[in-house]
XYZ file of N, CA and C in Angstrom:
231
model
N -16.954 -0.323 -6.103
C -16.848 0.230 -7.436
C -16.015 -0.662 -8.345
N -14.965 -1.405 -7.865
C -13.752 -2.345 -8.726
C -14.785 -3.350 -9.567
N -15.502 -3.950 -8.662
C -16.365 -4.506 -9.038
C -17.438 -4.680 -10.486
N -17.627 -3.195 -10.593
C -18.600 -2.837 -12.056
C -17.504 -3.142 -12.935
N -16.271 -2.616 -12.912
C -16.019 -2.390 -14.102
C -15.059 -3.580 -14.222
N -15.454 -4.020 -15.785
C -14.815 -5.476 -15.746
C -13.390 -5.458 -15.587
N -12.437 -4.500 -16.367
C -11.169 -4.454 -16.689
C -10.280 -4.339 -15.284
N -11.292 -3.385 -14.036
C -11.202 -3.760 -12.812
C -10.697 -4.573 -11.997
N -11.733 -5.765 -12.309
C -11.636 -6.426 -11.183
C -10.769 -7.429 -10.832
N -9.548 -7.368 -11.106
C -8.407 -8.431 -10.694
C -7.429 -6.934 -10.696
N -7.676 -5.868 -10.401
C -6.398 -5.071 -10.283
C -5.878 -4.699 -8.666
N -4.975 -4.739 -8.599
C -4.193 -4.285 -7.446
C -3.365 -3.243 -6.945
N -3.510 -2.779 -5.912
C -2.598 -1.275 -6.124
C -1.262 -1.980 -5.436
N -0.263 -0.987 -6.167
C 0.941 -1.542 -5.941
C 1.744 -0.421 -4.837
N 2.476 -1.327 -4.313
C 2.733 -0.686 -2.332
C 3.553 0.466 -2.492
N 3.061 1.320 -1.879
C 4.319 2.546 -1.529
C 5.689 2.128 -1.352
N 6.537 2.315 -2.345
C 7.851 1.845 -2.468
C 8.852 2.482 -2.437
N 9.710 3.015 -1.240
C 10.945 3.738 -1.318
C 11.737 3.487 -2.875
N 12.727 4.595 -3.234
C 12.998 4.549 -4.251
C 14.150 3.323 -4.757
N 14.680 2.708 -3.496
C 15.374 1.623 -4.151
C 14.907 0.384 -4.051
N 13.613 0.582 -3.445
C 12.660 -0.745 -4.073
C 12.067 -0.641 -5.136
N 11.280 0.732 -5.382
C 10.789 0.822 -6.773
C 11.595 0.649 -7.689
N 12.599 0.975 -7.673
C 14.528 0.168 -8.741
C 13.976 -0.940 -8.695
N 14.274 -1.807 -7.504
C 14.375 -3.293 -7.783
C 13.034 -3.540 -8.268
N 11.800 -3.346 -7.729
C 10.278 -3.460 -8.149
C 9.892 -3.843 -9.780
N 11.170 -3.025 -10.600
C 10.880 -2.320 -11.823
C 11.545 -3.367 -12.289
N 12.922 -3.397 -11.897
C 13.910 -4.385 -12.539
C 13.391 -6.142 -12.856
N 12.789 -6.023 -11.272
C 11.908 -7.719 -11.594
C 11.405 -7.556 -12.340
N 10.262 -6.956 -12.247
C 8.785 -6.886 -13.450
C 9.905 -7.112 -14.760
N 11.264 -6.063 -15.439
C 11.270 -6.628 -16.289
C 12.041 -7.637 -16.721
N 12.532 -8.188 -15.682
C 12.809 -9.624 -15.665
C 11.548 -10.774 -16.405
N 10.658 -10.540 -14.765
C 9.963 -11.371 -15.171
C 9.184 -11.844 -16.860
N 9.062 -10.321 -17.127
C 8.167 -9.944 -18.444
C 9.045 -10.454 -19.583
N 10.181 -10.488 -19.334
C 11.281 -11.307 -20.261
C 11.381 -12.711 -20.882
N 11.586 -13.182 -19.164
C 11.193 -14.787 -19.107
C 9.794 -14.973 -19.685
N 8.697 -14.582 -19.430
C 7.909 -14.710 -19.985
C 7.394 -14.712 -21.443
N 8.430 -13.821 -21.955
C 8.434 -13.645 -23.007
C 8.833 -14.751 -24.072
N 9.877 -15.039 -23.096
C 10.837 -16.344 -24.045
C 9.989 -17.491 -23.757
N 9.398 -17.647 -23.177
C 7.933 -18.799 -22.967
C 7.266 -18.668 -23.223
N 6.430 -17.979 -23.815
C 5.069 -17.475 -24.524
C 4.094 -17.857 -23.783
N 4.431 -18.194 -22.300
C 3.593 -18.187 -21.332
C 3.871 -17.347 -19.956
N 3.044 -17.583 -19.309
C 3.071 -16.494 -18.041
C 2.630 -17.570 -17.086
N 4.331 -17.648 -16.668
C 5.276 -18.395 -15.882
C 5.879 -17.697 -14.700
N 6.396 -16.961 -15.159
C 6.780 -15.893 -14.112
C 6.010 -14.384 -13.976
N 6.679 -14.286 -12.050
C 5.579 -13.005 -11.733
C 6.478 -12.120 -10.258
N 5.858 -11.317 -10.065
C 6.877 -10.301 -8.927
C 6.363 -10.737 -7.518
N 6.612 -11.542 -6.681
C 6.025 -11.378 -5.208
C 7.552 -11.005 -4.241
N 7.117 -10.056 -3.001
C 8.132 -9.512 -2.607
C 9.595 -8.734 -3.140
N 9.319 -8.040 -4.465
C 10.645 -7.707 -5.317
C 11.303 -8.704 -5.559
N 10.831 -9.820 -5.797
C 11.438 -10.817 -6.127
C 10.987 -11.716 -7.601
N 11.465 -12.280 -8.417
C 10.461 -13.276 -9.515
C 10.754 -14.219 -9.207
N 9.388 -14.848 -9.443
C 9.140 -16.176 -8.565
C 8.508 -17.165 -9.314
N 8.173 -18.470 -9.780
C 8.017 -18.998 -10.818
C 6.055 -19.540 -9.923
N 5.325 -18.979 -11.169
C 3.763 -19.328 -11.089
C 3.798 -20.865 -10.411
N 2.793 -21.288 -9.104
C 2.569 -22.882 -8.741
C 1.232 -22.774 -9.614
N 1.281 -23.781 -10.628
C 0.178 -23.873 -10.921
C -0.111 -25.659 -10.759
N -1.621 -25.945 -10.704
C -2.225 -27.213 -10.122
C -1.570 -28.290 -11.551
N -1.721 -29.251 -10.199
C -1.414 -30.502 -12.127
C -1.966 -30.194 -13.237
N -3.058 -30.111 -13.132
C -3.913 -29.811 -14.367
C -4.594 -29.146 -14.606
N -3.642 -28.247 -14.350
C -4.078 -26.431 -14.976
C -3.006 -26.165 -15.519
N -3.243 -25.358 -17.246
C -2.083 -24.726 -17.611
C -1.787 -23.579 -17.847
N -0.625 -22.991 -17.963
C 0.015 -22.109 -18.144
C -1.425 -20.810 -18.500
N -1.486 -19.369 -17.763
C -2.179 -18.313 -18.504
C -1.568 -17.936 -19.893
N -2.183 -17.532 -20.361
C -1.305 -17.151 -22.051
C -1.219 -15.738 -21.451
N -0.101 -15.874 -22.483
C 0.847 -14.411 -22.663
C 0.921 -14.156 -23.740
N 0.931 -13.022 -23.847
C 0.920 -12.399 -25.316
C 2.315 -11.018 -25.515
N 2.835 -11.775 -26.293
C 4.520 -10.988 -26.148
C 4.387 -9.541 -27.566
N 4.402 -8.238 -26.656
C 4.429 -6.785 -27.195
C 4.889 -6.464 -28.011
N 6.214 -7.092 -28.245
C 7.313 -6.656 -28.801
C 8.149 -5.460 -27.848
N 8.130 -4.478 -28.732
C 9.083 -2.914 -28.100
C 8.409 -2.648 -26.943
N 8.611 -2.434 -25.695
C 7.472 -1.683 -24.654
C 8.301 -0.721 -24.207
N 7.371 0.621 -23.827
C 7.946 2.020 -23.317
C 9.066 1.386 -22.252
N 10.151 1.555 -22.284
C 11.609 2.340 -21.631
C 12.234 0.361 -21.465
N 11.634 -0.227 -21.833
C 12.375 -1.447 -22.890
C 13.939 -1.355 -22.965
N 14.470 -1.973 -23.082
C 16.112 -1.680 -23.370
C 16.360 -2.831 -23.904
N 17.046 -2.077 -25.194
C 17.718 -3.579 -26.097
C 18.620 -4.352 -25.888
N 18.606 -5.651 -25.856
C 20.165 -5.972 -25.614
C 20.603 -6.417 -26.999
């Protein structure tokens, strides 16, 4: 079924996470989404509750990112 639908098919379900991984889980993502932000590329990403910087090939570049602005539960500094 992932398959038909286009918006689909690169999605992933994300792992059953005791609650002080889903903390840290959350905290990367908005790490990462940060850094990313300040790069206007998508550079960074979450593997193992951790952010980890994209390997990308010599000559391949950066995915674009497109920075939100405000996002739900966001915190200003």
């Amino acid at each position: 079924m992932k398959w038909k639908v286009k918006e689909l098919q690169n999605a992933s379900a994300r792992p059953d996470l005791s609650k002080p991984e889903l903390s840290k889980f959350r905290e990367s993502w908005r790490k990462a989404i940060a850094l990313n932000d300040n790069a206007g590329k998508r550079i960074y990403t979450v593997r193992n509750l951790e952010v980890v910087k994209i390997s990308y090939k010599p000559d391949q570049e950066p995915f674009t990112w497109t920075v939100r602005g405000n996002r739900k539960g966001a915190t200003q500094n």
